[in-house]
Coordinates of C-alpha atoms in Angstrom, one line a residue:
Chain A
M4 CA 32.0 7.5 62.0
A5 CA 35.5 8.6 63.1
L6 CA 37.0 6.9 60.1
R7 CA 34.6 8.7 57.8
T8 CA 35.4 12.0 59.5
I9 CA 39.1 11.4 59.0
A10 CA 38.5 10.5 55.3
V11 CA 36.5 13.7 54.8
L12 CA 39.2 15.8 56.5
R13 CA 41.8 14.2 54.3
D14 CA 39.9 15.0 51.2
R15 CA 39.4 18.6 52.3
Q16 CA 43.1 18.9 53.0
M17 CA 43.9 17.7 49.5
L18 CA 41.4 20.2 48.1
F19 CA 42.2 23.3 50.0
G20 CA 45.3 22.5 51.9
A21 CA 48.1 21.0 50.1
P22 CA 50.2 18.0 49.6
D23 CA 51.5 18.6 46.1
L24 CA 49.9 16.0 43.9
L25 CA 49.8 17.5 40.5
G26 CA 53.0 19.4 40.0
E27 CA 52.2 22.7 41.6
A28 CA 55.8 23.0 42.6
Q29 CA 56.8 22.7 38.9
M30 CA 54.4 25.5 38.1
S31 CA 55.5 27.9 40.8
A32 CA 59.1 27.2 39.9
A33 CA 58.6 28.1 36.2
P34 CA 59.7 31.7 35.5
F35 CA 56.9 34.1 34.6
S36 CA 58.5 35.5 31.4
A37 CA 57.6 38.7 29.7
R38 CA 56.4 36.7 26.7
R39 CA 54.0 34.8 28.9
A40 CA 52.8 38.0 30.5
I41 CA 52.0 39.5 27.1
G42 CA 50.3 36.3 26.2
V43 CA 48.1 36.5 29.3
V44 CA 47.2 40.2 28.5
L45 CA 46.3 39.4 24.9
A46 CA 44.3 36.4 25.9
T47 CA 42.4 38.5 28.4
L48 CA 41.7 41.2 25.9
L49 CA 40.5 38.5 23.4
G50 CA 38.3 37.0 26.0
I51 CA 36.7 40.4 26.9
G52 CA 36.3 41.1 23.1
F53 CA 34.5 37.8 22.6
F54 CA 32.3 38.3 25.7
N55 CA 31.1 41.7 24.5
A56 CA 30.6 40.5 20.9
L57 CA 28.6 37.5 22.1
L58 CA 26.4 39.8 24.2
G59 CA 25.6 41.7 21.0
V60 CA 27.4 44.9 21.8
F61 CA 28.7 45.2 18.2
G62 CA 25.4 44.1 16.6
L63 CA 23.7 40.9 15.7
S64 CA 26.0 40.1 12.7
A65 CA 29.1 40.5 14.8
A66 CA 27.6 38.3 17.5
I67 CA 26.9 35.5 15.1
I68 CA 30.4 35.8 13.7
A69 CA 31.9 35.9 17.2
L70 CA 29.9 32.8 18.2
L71 CA 31.1 30.8 15.1
L72 CA 34.7 32.0 15.6
F73 CA 34.7 31.1 19.4
I74 CA 33.2 27.7 18.8
S75 CA 35.7 27.0 15.9
L76 CA 38.6 28.1 18.1
A77 CA 37.4 25.9 21.0
V78 CA 37.0 22.9 18.8
L79 CA 40.4 23.4 17.2
I80 CA 42.1 23.8 20.6
F81 CA 40.1 20.8 22.0
Y82 CA 41.3 18.5 19.2
G83 CA 44.7 20.0 18.9
R84 CA 45.6 19.7 22.6
S85 CA 43.9 16.6 23.7
L86 CA 46.1 16.4 26.8
D87 CA 44.9 13.1 28.3
K88 CA 46.1 11.3 25.2
T89 CA 49.6 12.7 25.5
Q90 CA 50.0 12.7 29.2
S91 CA 48.0 9.8 30.6
Chain B
M2 CA -2.0 36.0 63.4
K3 CA -3.7 36.3 60.0
L4 CA -2.3 34.0 57.4
D5 CA -2.5 35.3 53.8
P6 CA -3.4 32.4 51.5
E7 CA -2.0 34.3 48.5
V8 CA 1.4 34.7 50.0
L9 CA 1.4 31.1 51.3
A10 CA 0.3 29.7 48.0
R11 CA 3.1 31.6 46.2
V12 CA 5.7 30.6 48.8
Q13 CA 4.6 27.0 48.5
F14 CA 4.8 26.9 44.8
A15 CA 8.1 28.8 44.8
F16 CA 9.6 26.3 47.3
T17 CA 8.4 23.2 45.5
V18 CA 9.3 24.4 42.0
T19 CA 12.7 25.6 43.2
F20 CA 13.4 22.2 44.6
H21 CA 12.0 20.5 41.5
I22 CA 14.0 22.4 38.8
I23 CA 17.3 21.2 40.2
F24 CA 16.6 17.7 39.1
P25 CA 15.2 18.1 35.5
T26 CA 18.1 20.5 34.8
M27 CA 20.5 17.8 36.0
S28 CA 18.6 15.0 34.1
I29 CA 18.6 16.9 30.8
G30 CA 22.3 17.8 31.1
L31 CA 23.5 14.4 32.2
A32 CA 21.3 12.5 29.7
A33 CA 22.9 14.4 26.8
F34 CA 26.3 13.9 28.3
L35 CA 25.7 10.2 28.7
M36 CA 24.5 10.0 25.1
V37 CA 27.7 11.5 23.9
I38 CA 29.8 9.4 26.2
E39 CA 28.2 6.2 25.1
G40 CA 28.5 7.2 21.4
L41 CA 32.3 7.8 22.0
W42 CA 32.5 4.4 23.7
L43 CA 30.8 2.7 20.7
K44 CA 33.1 4.6 18.3
T45 CA 36.4 4.1 20.1
K46 CA 35.9 1.1 22.4
D47 CA 37.9 3.0 25.0
P48 CA 37.0 1.4 28.4
V49 CA 37.4 4.8 30.1
Y50 CA 34.3 6.0 28.3
L51 CA 32.3 3.0 29.6
E52 CA 33.6 3.7 33.1
I53 CA 32.5 7.3 32.8
Y54 CA 29.1 6.2 31.5
R55 CA 28.5 3.7 34.3
F56 CA 29.5 6.2 37.0
W57 CA 27.3 9.0 35.8
M58 CA 24.4 6.7 35.0
G59 CA 23.9 6.1 38.7
I60 CA 23.7 9.8 39.6
F61 CA 21.5 10.4 36.6
A62 CA 19.1 7.7 37.7
M63 CA 18.7 9.2 41.2
G64 CA 18.2 12.7 39.9
F65 CA 15.7 11.4 37.3
G66 CA 13.6 9.7 40.0
V67 CA 13.5 12.7 42.3
G68 CA 12.7 14.9 39.4
V69 CA 9.7 12.8 38.3
V70 CA 8.3 12.7 41.9
T71 CA 8.7 16.4 42.6
G72 CA 7.3 17.3 39.2
I73 CA 4.0 15.4 39.8
V74 CA 3.5 17.5 42.9
L75 CA 3.5 20.7 40.8
S76 CA 0.6 19.5 38.6
F77 CA -1.5 18.9 41.8
E78 CA -0.5 22.3 43.1
F79 CA -2.2 24.0 40.1
G80 CA -5.5 22.6 41.4
L81 CA -4.8 22.9 45.1
G82 CA -3.2 26.3 45.4
F83 CA -4.2 28.0 42.1
A84 CA -7.6 26.5 41.4
K85 CA -8.9 29.6 39.6
F86 CA -5.9 29.6 37.4
A87 CA -6.5 26.0 36.5
Q88 CA -10.2 26.7 35.8
I89 CA -9.5 29.8 33.7
A90 CA -6.4 28.7 31.8
G91 CA -6.9 25.0 31.8
P92 CA -8.1 24.8 28.2
A93 CA -4.7 26.2 27.1
I94 CA -2.3 24.8 29.7
G95 CA -3.8 21.4 30.3
P96 CA -3.2 19.9 26.9
S97 CA 0.5 21.0 26.9
I98 CA 1.0 19.2 30.2
G99 CA -1.0 16.2 29.0
L100 CA 1.1 16.0 25.8
E101 CA 4.2 16.1 27.9
V102 CA 3.1 12.9 29.5
L103 CA 2.0 11.3 26.3
T104 CA 5.1 12.1 24.3
A105 CA 8.1 12.6 26.7
F106 CA 7.2 10.5 29.7
F107 CA 6.0 7.5 27.6
L108 CA 9.2 7.7 25.6
E109 CA 11.4 7.9 28.7
A110 CA 9.4 5.2 30.4
G111 CA 9.8 2.9 27.5
F112 CA 13.6 3.2 27.3
L113 CA 14.7 4.1 30.8
G114 CA 14.7 0.5 32.0
I115 CA 16.9 -0.6 29.1
M116 CA 19.2 2.3 29.8
L117 CA 19.5 1.6 33.5
F118 CA 19.4 -2.2 33.6
G119 CA 20.3 -3.3 30.1
L120 CA 24.0 -2.7 29.7
K121 CA 24.7 -6.4 29.7
R122 CA 21.3 -7.6 28.6
V123 CA 20.9 -6.0 25.2
G124 CA 23.3 -5.3 22.4
P125 CA 25.5 -2.1 22.6
K126 CA 23.7 -0.4 19.7
L127 CA 20.2 -1.0 21.1
H128 CA 21.5 0.3 24.5
F129 CA 22.9 3.4 22.8
F130 CA 19.5 3.9 21.1
A131 CA 17.8 3.6 24.5
T132 CA 20.1 6.3 25.9
C133 CA 19.4 8.5 23.0
M134 CA 15.7 8.1 23.4
V135 CA 15.9 8.9 27.1
A136 CA 17.9 12.0 26.3
L137 CA 15.4 13.0 23.6
G138 CA 12.6 12.4 26.1
T139 CA 14.0 14.8 28.6
Q140 CA 14.3 17.5 26.0
I141 CA 10.8 16.9 24.6
S142 CA 9.5 17.2 28.2
A143 CA 11.3 20.5 28.6
S144 CA 9.8 21.7 25.3
W145 CA 6.2 21.2 26.5
I146 CA 6.8 22.7 29.9
L147 CA 8.6 25.7 28.4
S148 CA 5.8 26.1 25.9
A149 CA 3.2 26.2 28.7
N150 CA 5.3 28.6 30.8
S151 CA 6.1 30.8 27.8
W152 CA 2.4 31.0 27.0
M153 CA 1.9 32.3 30.5
Q154 CA 4.6 34.9 29.8
T155 CA 3.5 35.8 26.3
P156 CA 0.0 34.4 25.8
D157 CA -1.2 34.0 22.2
G158 CA -3.8 32.1 20.1
I159 CA -6.7 32.6 22.5
T160 CA -9.7 34.7 23.3
F161 CA -11.2 35.4 26.7
E162 CA -14.9 34.4 26.9
N163 CA -17.2 34.2 29.9
G164 CA -14.3 34.3 32.3
R165 CA -12.4 31.5 30.6
V166 CA -9.6 31.1 28.1
V167 CA -10.8 29.8 24.7
V168 CA -8.2 28.5 22.3
T169 CA -8.6 29.9 18.8
N170 CA -5.2 28.7 17.3
W171 CA -3.3 25.8 18.9
L172 CA -0.2 26.4 16.9
R173 CA 0.1 29.9 18.3
V174 CA -0.6 28.7 21.8
I175 CA 2.3 26.2 21.6
H176 CA 4.5 28.3 19.4
N177 CA 3.9 31.5 21.3
P178 CA 6.2 34.6 20.9
S179 CA 8.8 33.7 23.5
W180 CA 8.9 29.9 23.4
L181 CA 11.5 29.6 20.6
V182 CA 14.0 31.7 22.5
R183 CA 13.2 30.5 26.0
L184 CA 13.5 26.9 25.1
P185 CA 17.1 27.0 23.8
H186 CA 17.9 29.2 26.8
M187 CA 16.7 26.5 29.2
L188 CA 18.2 23.6 27.3
L189 CA 21.6 25.3 27.2
A190 CA 21.3 26.1 30.9
A191 CA 20.8 22.3 31.5
F192 CA 23.8 21.4 29.3
I193 CA 26.0 23.9 31.1
T194 CA 24.8 22.7 34.5
G195 CA 25.6 19.1 33.6
S196 CA 29.0 20.1 32.1
F197 CA 30.1 22.0 35.2
F198 CA 28.8 19.3 37.5
V199 CA 30.8 16.6 35.6
A200 CA 33.9 18.8 35.3
G201 CA 33.7 19.7 39.0
V202 CA 33.6 16.1 40.1
G203 CA 36.5 15.2 37.8
A204 CA 38.5 18.1 39.1
W205 CA 37.9 16.9 42.7
Y206 CA 39.3 13.5 41.8
L207 CA 42.4 15.2 40.3
L208 CA 43.0 17.3 43.3
C209 CA 42.7 14.2 45.6
G210 CA 45.0 12.3 43.3
K211 CA 42.4 9.6 42.8
H212 CA 41.0 8.1 39.5
E213 CA 43.3 10.3 37.5
I214 CA 42.5 9.1 34.0
F215 CA 38.8 9.2 34.7
G216 CA 39.2 12.7 36.2
R217 CA 41.2 14.0 33.3
R218 CA 38.7 12.7 30.7
T219 CA 35.7 14.1 32.6
V220 CA 37.3 17.5 33.2
S221 CA 38.3 17.7 29.5
L222 CA 34.9 16.6 28.1
G223 CA 32.9 18.6 30.7
L224 CA 34.9 21.8 29.9
G225 CA 34.7 21.1 26.2
F226 CA 30.9 20.9 26.3
A227 CA 30.7 23.9 28.7
T228 CA 32.8 26.1 26.4
V229 CA 30.5 25.7 23.4
A230 CA 27.3 25.9 25.5
V231 CA 28.3 29.0 27.5
A232 CA 29.2 30.9 24.3
C233 CA 25.8 29.9 22.8
Q234 CA 24.1 30.8 26.0
L235 CA 25.5 34.4 26.0
F236 CA 24.3 34.8 22.5
V237 CA 20.8 33.3 23.2
G238 CA 20.5 35.2 26.5
D239 CA 21.0 38.5 24.7
L240 CA 18.3 37.5 22.1
L241 CA 15.9 36.6 24.9
Y242 CA 16.7 39.9 26.7
G243 CA 15.6 41.8 23.6
K244 CA 12.5 39.7 23.2
M245 CA 11.4 40.2 26.8
L246 CA 12.2 43.9 26.6
H247 CA 9.6 44.0 23.9
Y248 CA 6.9 41.8 25.5
Q249 CA 7.5 42.3 29.2
P250 CA 9.2 45.7 29.6
S251 CA 8.5 46.0 33.3
K252 CA 10.4 42.8 34.0
M253 CA 13.5 44.0 32.3
Q254 CA 13.2 47.5 33.8
A255 CA 13.2 45.8 37.3
A256 CA 16.0 43.5 36.3
E257 CA 18.3 46.4 35.6
G258 CA 17.5 48.4 38.7
F259 CA 16.5 51.7 37.1
W260 CA 13.5 53.7 38.4
E261 CA 13.4 57.0 36.3
E262 CA 11.6 56.9 33.0
N263 CA 14.9 57.4 31.3
S264 CA 18.3 56.7 32.8
P265 CA 21.2 59.2 32.5
S266 CA 23.2 59.1 29.3
P267 CA 25.5 57.2 29.2
A268 CA 23.8 54.7 31.6
P269 CA 25.8 53.0 34.3
Y270 CA 25.4 49.2 34.9
N271 CA 24.0 48.5 38.3
W272 CA 25.7 45.6 40.2
I273 CA 24.3 46.1 43.7
I274 CA 21.3 48.2 44.6
I275 CA 19.1 48.7 47.7
P276 CA 15.7 49.4 46.1
D277 CA 12.9 51.4 47.8
Q278 CA 9.7 50.4 46.1
T279 CA 7.6 52.7 48.1
H280 CA 9.5 55.9 47.1
Q281 CA 10.4 54.5 43.7
R282 CA 14.2 55.0 44.1
N283 CA 17.4 53.2 45.0
R284 CA 18.7 53.9 48.5
F285 CA 22.1 52.7 47.3
A286 CA 23.6 51.7 44.0
L287 CA 27.0 50.3 43.1
A288 CA 27.5 50.7 39.3
T289 CA 30.0 50.8 36.5
P290 CA 29.8 53.9 34.4
V291 CA 28.8 53.6 30.6
L292 CA 28.6 49.8 30.8
G293 CA 24.7 50.0 31.1
S294 CA 24.5 51.8 27.7
L295 CA 27.0 49.4 26.2
W296 CA 25.4 46.1 27.3
L297 CA 21.7 47.1 27.4
T298 CA 21.4 49.4 24.4
H299 CA 24.5 48.3 22.5
S300 CA 25.6 52.0 22.1
L301 CA 27.9 54.3 24.0
R302 CA 25.2 56.9 24.9
G303 CA 22.0 54.9 25.0
R304 CA 19.4 55.4 27.8
V305 CA 17.7 52.6 29.7
A306 CA 14.0 52.8 30.6
G307 CA 13.2 52.6 34.3
L308 CA 10.3 51.0 36.3
K309 CA 8.4 54.3 36.6
N310 CA 7.3 53.7 33.0
T311 CA 5.0 51.0 34.4
P312 CA 2.0 52.0 36.6
R313 CA 2.6 51.2 40.3
D314 CA -0.1 48.5 40.5
L315 CA 1.5 46.7 37.6
Q316 CA 5.1 46.8 38.8
P317 CA 6.9 43.6 39.9
T318 CA 9.0 43.8 43.1
M319 CA 12.3 45.2 41.9
G320 CA 14.6 43.6 44.5
M321 CA 13.5 40.0 43.6
V322 CA 13.8 40.5 39.9
F323 CA 17.1 42.5 40.0
Y324 CA 18.9 40.0 42.3
G325 CA 17.5 36.9 40.4
F326 CA 18.7 38.4 37.1
H327 CA 22.1 39.6 38.4
T328 CA 22.8 36.3 40.2
M329 CA 22.3 34.5 36.9
F330 CA 24.3 37.0 34.9
I331 CA 27.3 37.1 37.4
V332 CA 27.4 33.3 37.4
A333 CA 27.4 33.4 33.6
I334 CA 30.3 35.9 33.6
L335 CA 32.2 33.5 36.0
M336 CA 31.4 30.6 33.7
F337 CA 32.7 32.4 30.7
F338 CA 35.9 33.3 32.6
I339 CA 36.4 29.6 33.5
V340 CA 35.9 28.3 30.0
A341 CA 38.1 31.0 28.5
V342 CA 40.9 30.2 31.0
S343 CA 40.4 26.5 30.3
L344 CA 41.1 27.1 26.6
W345 CA 44.2 29.1 27.5
L346 CA 45.4 26.3 29.9
R347 CA 44.7 23.7 27.3
V348 CA 46.9 25.5 24.8
Q349 CA 49.6 25.7 27.5
Q350 CA 49.1 22.0 28.3
R351 CA 48.5 22.9 32.0
L352 CA 44.8 22.1 32.2
F353 CA 45.1 19.2 34.7
S354 CA 48.1 20.5 36.7
T355 CA 46.9 24.0 37.6
R356 CA 45.6 23.5 41.1
W357 CA 43.9 26.9 41.5
F358 CA 42.0 26.2 38.3
L359 CA 40.9 22.8 39.5
R360 CA 39.8 24.2 42.8
A361 CA 37.8 26.9 41.0
L362 CA 36.2 24.1 39.0
V363 CA 35.2 22.3 42.2
I364 CA 33.7 25.5 43.6
M365 CA 31.8 26.0 40.3
T366 CA 30.3 22.5 40.5
P367 CA 26.8 23.8 41.6
S368 CA 27.1 27.0 39.6
G369 CA 24.7 25.8 36.9
F370 CA 22.0 25.0 39.4
I371 CA 22.4 28.4 41.0
A372 CA 22.2 30.2 37.7
T373 CA 19.1 28.2 36.6
I374 CA 17.2 28.8 39.8
A375 CA 18.1 32.5 39.7
G376 CA 16.9 32.7 36.0
W377 CA 13.6 31.1 36.9
Y378 CA 13.2 33.6 39.8
T379 CA 13.7 36.4 37.3
A380 CA 11.2 34.9 34.9
E381 CA 8.5 34.3 37.5
T382 CA 8.9 37.2 39.8
G383 CA 9.3 39.6 36.8
R384 CA 5.9 38.4 35.5
Q385 CA 4.1 39.6 38.6
P386 CA 1.5 40.8 39.4
W387 CA 0.3 38.7 36.5
V388 CA 0.1 34.9 36.5
I389 CA -0.9 35.0 32.8
W390 CA 0.6 38.2 31.4
G391 CA -2.0 40.9 30.8
I392 CA -4.9 38.4 31.4
L393 CA -5.0 37.1 34.9
R394 CA -3.5 38.5 38.1
T395 CA -1.9 36.2 40.6
A396 CA -4.2 37.5 43.3
D397 CA -7.2 36.4 41.3
A398 CA -5.8 32.9 40.6
I399 CA -5.6 31.6 44.2
S400 CA -7.8 28.8 45.5
P401 CA -10.4 29.8 48.1
V402 CA -8.5 27.8 50.8
P403 CA -7.9 29.0 54.4
G404 CA -4.4 30.2 55.2
G405 CA -4.0 27.5 57.9
A406 CA -4.5 24.7 55.4
M407 CA -2.0 26.2 53.0
L408 CA 0.5 26.6 55.8
S409 CA 0.1 23.0 56.9
T410 CA 0.8 21.7 53.4
L411 CA 3.7 24.0 53.1
I412 CA 5.3 22.6 56.3
A413 CA 4.6 19.1 55.0
F414 CA 6.4 19.9 51.7
V415 CA 9.4 21.4 53.5
V416 CA 9.7 18.3 55.8
I417 CA 9.3 15.7 52.9
Y418 CA 11.6 17.6 50.5
A419 CA 14.2 18.0 53.2
L420 CA 14.2 14.2 53.5
F421 CA 14.4 13.9 49.7
I422 CA 17.4 16.3 49.4
T423 CA 19.2 14.7 52.3
A424 CA 18.8 11.2 50.9
F425 CA 19.9 12.4 47.4
L426 CA 23.0 14.2 48.8
I427 CA 24.0 11.3 51.0
F428 CA 23.8 8.8 48.1
A429 CA 25.4 11.2 45.5
F430 CA 28.3 12.0 47.8
R431 CA 28.8 8.3 48.6
M432 CA 28.8 7.4 44.9
I433 CA 31.3 10.2 44.2
R434 CA 33.5 9.2 47.1
R435 CA 33.3 5.5 46.1
G436 CA 34.6 6.5 42.6
P437 CA 34.1 5.1 39.2
E438 CA 35.9 1.8 39.6
D439 CA 33.3 0.4 41.9
A440 CA 30.3 1.7 40.0
P441 CA 28.0 -1.2 39.1
D442 CA 27.3 -2.3 35.6
H443 CA 23.7 -1.3 36.0
A444 CA 21.5 0.5 38.5
E445 CA 20.9 -1.6 41.6
A446 CA 17.3 -2.0 42.9
S447 CA 17.6 -2.7 46.6
G448 CA 13.9 -2.9 47.2
S449 CA 13.7 -0.2 49.9
L450 CA 15.5 2.8 51.2
V451 CA 16.3 0.9 54.4
N452 CA 18.0 -1.9 52.3
A453 CA 19.8 0.7 50.2
L454 CA 21.2 2.5 53.2
R455 CA 22.1 -0.9 54.8
T456 CA 24.0 -1.9 51.6
Q457 CA 25.8 1.4 51.5
V458 CA 26.8 1.2 55.2
M459 CA 28.0 -2.3 54.7
D460 CA 30.0 -1.3 51.6
H461 CA 31.6 1.4 53.5
A462 CA 32.4 -0.9 56.4
A463 CA 33.9 -3.4 54.0
A464 CA 36.0 -0.8 52.4
T465 CA 37.3 0.6 55.7
H466 CA 37.7 -2.8 57.4
P467 CA 38.7 -5.1 54.5
G468 CA 39.6 -8.0 56.6
E469 CA 36.2 -8.4 58.2
G470 CA 33.5 -10.4 56.6
R471 CA 29.9 -9.2 56.4

């Protein structure tokens, strides 16, 4: 039981505490450039636009177009950036 | 103390159906996921896909078993708690449930054994076929149940003679006005639930630094499926909203938290309210201006109808419907945020290295279950006071059973289901902690729960004390 408790605590520490296992240090060391900030803002606006379009705010036709565009974009990104092939 | 049989019957059904819906939702989602994974394995022969398949098959098998057992209970409850409903609506509802058994259960029963135990006993193509048939079976099952439930929401194809429902058009009973929108809504909910479940477990492995290739692949695939399914769900959800606004206006009036016959223009969007049903007003409301008009009427100045449009004796309880709907909707917003961020991180090639995102994925692991249960609460509490919309009130559908008897069965259900969920969670967490590498080639039948527990304990002891023999 004690061993199991230690194992659970260890997992919890990895989850919420933090020995760096996946390169968090690399991320935090990376400079947050203006280009990246603009990218984040544009991506957020695009996301909000898609969300509202999918909810039908701009009409049914726009919702269908938004759905097709969003899925196409997702599929393109999924196949274009299949990370586990390049990094594993 | 006087026990009200109506309240107890409703609480009992709500409890058992809440518990039950967790498992079919998981089964439908995981069966579809397993079908895709096995297809990818057959196509690529990549052993990681086989590892993913073997791992998730074990959890699927457990969920499937609990889902079947808890589902059977519901059929009995129609007779035990809602005998008058069964008597009046049996001619329309009964065949749908019977057909579920004949089509979906027979299909699943025929192929489940091959799927669970046949990985090394039959050819890979036959095994894949079995997985496809089980996945199809789960979806056919959902179709019949959604047809029956949708008929209760939007009844069609019947007349009411001598106090009983008489079917005049079977096609319209099955293909009732809300079924074709509610069915994809539920199936997508199941796919999303499975996707977030799978991605969350994969993210947990990545955060723990264990089974990294497995974790990456499951996070990637889980989020891939979730991205498509969440977008489709928002679209279908809006269509369903429009449909229910037409057929069950009081449900949607309660879901949005407005009382007055017409809201101000532009209407705010209510996020938190404290409704006062007696005085037909909100004691408190936290809202975003204009957003109500935009989201609910798709215009900048549209007005939203409130619950006072419905006579008091036909109103559902606003608090239940409002919070059911808003829990579902807020979880959907979070899900869309997660999948949108996942696309961004994928473009940036940081999907597996962004710890806050992986933590968010772990937290979102049960999100699909929460949203599905909340959605069903919206559907069922919003239909009140009717059990069959416009035809039979819930109060008139209850069995003539003493409150004490109803309470005793409710307590029995709570105790038994607590054992079920405890056993399920213990085994599921152990399987997840054990990881994919030790997953067996096929499901293991241990003969009894005691044996299964003993095996698990021994496995754990062997893992923690590798030098000691059994």
